mmCIF file of N, CA and C in Angstrom:
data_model
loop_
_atom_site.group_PDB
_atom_site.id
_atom_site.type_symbol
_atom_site.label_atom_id
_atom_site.label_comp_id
_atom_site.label_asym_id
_atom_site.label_seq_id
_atom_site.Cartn_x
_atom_site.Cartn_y
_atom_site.Cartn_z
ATOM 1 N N UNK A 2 0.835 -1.172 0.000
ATOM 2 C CA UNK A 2 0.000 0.000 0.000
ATOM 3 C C UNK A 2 0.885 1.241 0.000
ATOM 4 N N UNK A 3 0.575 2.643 -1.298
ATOM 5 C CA UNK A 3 1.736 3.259 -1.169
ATOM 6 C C UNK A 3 0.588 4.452 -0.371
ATOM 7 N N UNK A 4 0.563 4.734 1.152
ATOM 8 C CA UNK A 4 -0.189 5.799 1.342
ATOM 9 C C UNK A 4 0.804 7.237 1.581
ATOM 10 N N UNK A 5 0.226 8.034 1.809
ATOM 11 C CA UNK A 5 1.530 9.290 1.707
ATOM 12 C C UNK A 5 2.859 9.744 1.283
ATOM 13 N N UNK A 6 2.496 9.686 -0.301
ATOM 14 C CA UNK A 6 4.186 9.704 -1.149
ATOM 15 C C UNK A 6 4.348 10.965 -1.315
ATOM 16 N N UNK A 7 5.677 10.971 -1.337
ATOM 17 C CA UNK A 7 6.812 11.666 -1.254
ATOM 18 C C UNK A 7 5.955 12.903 -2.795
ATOM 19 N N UNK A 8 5.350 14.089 -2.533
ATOM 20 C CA UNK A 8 5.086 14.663 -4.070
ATOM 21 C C UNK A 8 5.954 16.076 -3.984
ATOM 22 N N UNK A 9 6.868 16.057 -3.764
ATOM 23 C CA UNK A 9 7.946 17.305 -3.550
ATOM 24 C C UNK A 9 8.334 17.305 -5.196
ATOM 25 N N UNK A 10 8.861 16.550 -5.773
ATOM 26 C CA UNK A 10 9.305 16.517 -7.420
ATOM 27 C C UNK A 10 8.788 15.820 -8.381
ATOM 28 N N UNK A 11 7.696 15.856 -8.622
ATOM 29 C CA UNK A 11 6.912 15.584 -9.362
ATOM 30 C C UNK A 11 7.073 16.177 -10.968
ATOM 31 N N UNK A 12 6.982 15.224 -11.707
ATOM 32 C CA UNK A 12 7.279 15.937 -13.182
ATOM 33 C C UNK A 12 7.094 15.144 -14.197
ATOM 34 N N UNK A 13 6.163 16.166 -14.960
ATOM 35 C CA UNK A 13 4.978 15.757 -15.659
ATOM 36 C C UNK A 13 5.771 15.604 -17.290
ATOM 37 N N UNK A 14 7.008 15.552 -17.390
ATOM 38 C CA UNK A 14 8.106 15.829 -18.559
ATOM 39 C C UNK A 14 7.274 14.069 -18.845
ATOM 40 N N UNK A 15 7.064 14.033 -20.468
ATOM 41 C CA UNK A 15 7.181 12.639 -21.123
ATOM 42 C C UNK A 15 8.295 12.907 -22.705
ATOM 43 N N UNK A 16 8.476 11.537 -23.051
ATOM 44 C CA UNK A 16 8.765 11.286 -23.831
ATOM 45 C C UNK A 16 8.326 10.369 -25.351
ATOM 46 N N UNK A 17 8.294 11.272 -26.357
ATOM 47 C CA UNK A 17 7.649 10.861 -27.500
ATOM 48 C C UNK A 17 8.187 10.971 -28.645
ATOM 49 N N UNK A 18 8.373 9.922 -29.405
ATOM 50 C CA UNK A 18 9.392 9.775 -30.323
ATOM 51 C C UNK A 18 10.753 10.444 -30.704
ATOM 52 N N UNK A 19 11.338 10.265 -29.202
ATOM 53 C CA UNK A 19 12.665 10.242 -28.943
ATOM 54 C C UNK A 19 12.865 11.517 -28.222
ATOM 55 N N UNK A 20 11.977 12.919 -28.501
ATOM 56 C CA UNK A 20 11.772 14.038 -27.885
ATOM 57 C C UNK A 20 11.083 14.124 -26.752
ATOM 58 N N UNK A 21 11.634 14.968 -25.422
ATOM 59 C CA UNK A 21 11.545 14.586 -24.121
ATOM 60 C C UNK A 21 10.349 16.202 -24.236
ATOM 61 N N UNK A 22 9.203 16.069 -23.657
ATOM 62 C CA UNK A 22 8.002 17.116 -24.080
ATOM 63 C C UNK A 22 7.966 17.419 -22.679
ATOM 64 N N UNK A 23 7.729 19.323 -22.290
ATOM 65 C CA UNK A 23 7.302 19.525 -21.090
ATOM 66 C C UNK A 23 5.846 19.292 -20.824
ATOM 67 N N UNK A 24 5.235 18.539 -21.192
ATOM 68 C CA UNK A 24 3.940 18.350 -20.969
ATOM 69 C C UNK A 24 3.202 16.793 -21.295
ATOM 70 N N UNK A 25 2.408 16.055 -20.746
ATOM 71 C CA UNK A 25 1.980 14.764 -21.123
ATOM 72 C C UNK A 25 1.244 14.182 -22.265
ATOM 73 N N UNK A 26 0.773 15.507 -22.684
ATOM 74 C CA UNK A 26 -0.149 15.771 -23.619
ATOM 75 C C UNK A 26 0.181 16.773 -24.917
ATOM 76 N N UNK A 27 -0.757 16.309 -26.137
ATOM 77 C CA UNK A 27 -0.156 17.719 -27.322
ATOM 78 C C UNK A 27 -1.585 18.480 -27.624
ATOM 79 N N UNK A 28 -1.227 19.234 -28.659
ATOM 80 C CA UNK A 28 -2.558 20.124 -29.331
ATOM 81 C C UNK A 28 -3.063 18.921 -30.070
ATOM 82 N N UNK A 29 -4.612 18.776 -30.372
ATOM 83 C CA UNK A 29 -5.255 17.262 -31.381
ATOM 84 C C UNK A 29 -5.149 17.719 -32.490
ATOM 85 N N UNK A 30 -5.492 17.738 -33.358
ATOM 86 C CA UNK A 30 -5.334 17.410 -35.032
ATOM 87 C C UNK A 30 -7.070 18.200 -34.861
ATOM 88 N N UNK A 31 -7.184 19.351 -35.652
ATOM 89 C CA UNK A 31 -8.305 19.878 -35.335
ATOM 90 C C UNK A 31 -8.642 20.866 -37.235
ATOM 91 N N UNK A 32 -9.185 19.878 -37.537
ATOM 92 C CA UNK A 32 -9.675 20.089 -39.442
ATOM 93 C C UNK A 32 -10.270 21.635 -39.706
ATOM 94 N N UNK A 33 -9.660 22.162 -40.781
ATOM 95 C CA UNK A 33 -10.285 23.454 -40.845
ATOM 96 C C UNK A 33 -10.442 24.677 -40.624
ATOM 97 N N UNK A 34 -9.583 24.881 -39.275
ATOM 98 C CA UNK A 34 -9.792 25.850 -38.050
ATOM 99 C C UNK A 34 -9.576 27.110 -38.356
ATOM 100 N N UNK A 35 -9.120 27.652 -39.200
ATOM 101 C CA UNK A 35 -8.878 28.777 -40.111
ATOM 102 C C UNK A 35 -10.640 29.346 -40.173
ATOM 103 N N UNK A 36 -11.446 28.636 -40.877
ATOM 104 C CA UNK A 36 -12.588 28.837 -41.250
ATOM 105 C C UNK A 36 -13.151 29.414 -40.228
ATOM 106 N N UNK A 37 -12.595 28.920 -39.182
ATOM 107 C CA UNK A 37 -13.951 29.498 -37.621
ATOM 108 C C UNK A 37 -12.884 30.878 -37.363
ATOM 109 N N UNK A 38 -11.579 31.168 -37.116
ATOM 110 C CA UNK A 38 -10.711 32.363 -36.877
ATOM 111 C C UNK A 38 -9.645 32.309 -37.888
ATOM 112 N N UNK A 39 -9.242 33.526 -38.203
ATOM 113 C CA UNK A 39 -8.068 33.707 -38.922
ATOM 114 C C UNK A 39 -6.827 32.914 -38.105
ATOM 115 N N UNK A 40 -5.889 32.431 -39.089
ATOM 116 C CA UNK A 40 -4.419 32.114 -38.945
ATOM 117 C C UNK A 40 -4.607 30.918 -37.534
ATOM 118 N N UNK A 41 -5.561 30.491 -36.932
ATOM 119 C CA UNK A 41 -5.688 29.356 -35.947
ATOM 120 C C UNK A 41 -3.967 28.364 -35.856
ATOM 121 N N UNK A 42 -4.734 27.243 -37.203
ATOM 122 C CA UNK A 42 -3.393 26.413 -37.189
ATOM 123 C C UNK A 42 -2.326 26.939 -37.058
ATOM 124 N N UNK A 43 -1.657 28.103 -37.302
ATOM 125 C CA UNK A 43 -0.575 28.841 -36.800
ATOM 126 C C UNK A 43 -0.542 29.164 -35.342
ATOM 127 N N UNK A 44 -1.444 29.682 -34.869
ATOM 128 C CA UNK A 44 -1.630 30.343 -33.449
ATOM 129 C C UNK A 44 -1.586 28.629 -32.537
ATOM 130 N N UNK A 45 -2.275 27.987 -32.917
ATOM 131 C CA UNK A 45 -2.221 26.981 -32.228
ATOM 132 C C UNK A 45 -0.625 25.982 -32.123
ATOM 133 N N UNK A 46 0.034 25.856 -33.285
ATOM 134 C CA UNK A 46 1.312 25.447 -33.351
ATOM 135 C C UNK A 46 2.300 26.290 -32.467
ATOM 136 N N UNK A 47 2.053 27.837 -32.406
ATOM 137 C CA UNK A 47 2.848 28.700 -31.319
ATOM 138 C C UNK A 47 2.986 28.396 -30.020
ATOM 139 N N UNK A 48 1.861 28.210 -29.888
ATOM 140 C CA UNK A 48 0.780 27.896 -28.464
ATOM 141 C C UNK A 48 1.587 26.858 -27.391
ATOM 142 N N UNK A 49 1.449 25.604 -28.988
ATOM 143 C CA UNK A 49 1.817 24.157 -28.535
ATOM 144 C C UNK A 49 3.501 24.603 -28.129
ATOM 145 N N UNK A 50 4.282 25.115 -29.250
ATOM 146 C CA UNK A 50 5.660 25.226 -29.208
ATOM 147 C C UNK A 50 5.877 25.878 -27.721
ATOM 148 N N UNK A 51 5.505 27.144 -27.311
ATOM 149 C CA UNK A 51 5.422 28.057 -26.459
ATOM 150 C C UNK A 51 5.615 27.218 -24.965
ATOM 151 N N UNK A 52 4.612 25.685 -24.589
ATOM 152 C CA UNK A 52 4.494 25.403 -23.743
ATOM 153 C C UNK A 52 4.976 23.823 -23.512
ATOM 154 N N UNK A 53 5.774 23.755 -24.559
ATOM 155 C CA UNK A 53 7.011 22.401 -24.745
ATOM 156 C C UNK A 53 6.108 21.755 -24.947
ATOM 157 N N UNK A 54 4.731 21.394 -25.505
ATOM 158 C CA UNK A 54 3.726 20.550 -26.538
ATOM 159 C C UNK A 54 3.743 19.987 -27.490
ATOM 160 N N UNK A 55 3.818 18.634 -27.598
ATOM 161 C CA UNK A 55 3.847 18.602 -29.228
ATOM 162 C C UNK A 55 2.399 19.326 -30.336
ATOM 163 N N UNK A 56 2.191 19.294 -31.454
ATOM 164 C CA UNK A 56 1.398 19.822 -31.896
ATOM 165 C C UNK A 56 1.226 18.774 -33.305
ATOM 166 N N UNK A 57 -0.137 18.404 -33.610
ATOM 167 C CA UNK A 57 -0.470 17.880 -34.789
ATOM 168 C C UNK A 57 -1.329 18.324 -35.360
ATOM 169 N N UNK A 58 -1.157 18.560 -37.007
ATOM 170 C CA UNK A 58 -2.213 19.134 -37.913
ATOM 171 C C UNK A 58 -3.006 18.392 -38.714
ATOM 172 N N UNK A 59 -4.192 18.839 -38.578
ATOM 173 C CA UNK A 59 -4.903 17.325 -39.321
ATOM 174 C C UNK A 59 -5.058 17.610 -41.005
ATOM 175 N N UNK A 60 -4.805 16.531 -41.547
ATOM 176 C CA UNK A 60 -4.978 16.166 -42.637
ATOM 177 C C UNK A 60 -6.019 17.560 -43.533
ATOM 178 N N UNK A 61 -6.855 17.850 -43.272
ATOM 179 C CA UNK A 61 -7.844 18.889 -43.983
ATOM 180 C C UNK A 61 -7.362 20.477 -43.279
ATOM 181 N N UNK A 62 -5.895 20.630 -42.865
ATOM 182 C CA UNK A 62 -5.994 21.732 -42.169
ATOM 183 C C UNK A 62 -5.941 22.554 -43.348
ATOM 184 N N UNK A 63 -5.769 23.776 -42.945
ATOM 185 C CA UNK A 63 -6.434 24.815 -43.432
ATOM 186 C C UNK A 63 -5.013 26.105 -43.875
ATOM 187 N N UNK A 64 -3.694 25.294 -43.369
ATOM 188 C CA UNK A 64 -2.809 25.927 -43.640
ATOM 189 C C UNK A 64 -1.708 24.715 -43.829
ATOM 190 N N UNK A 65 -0.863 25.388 -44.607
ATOM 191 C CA UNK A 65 0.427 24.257 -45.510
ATOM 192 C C UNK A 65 0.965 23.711 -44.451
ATOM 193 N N UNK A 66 1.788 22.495 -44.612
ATOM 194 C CA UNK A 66 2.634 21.770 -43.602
ATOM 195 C C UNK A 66 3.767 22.526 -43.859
ATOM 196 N N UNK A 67 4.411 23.273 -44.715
ATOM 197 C CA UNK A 67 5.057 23.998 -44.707
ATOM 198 C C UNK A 67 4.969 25.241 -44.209
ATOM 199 N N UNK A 68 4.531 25.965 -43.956
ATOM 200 C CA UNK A 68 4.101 26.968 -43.332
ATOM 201 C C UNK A 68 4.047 26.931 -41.969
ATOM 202 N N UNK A 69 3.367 24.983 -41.167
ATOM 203 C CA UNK A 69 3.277 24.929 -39.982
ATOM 204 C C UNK A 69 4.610 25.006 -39.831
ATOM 205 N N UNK A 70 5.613 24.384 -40.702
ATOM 206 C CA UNK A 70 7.033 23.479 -39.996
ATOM 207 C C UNK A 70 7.889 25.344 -39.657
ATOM 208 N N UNK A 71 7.594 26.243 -40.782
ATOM 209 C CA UNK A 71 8.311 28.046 -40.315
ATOM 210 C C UNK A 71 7.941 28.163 -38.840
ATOM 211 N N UNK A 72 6.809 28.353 -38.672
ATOM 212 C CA UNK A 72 6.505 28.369 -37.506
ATOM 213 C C UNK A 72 7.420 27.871 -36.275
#
């Protein structure tokens, strides 16, 4: 039974395809998003970068994979 552990250093750092991410989680793959606000898939790739996230663009996005990768 592990009752009262030690949570002084706790760290939420993972690792995903070979890159060590400050976070457990990324931005989802989200189709389109341009259409609902200007420049989104960009703002959202910043976002992700900004907060050690990975970030994925889905297939129907709404801005170039080139354009994401400037970013």
């Amino acid at each position: 039974m592990r009752n009262l552990r030690n949570v002084e250093d706790i760290r939420i750092d993972t690792t995903l395809f070979g890159r060590v991410w400050d976070r457990p989680f990324g931005v989802c793959p989200m189709g389109l998003s341009n259409l609902f606000w200007p420049n989104t898939d960009e703002n959202l790739a910043r976002a992700a970068l900004d907060a050690g996230m990975p970030y994925c663009i889905a297939t129907p996005g709404s801005t170039s994979l080139e354009r994401i990768a400037e970013v």
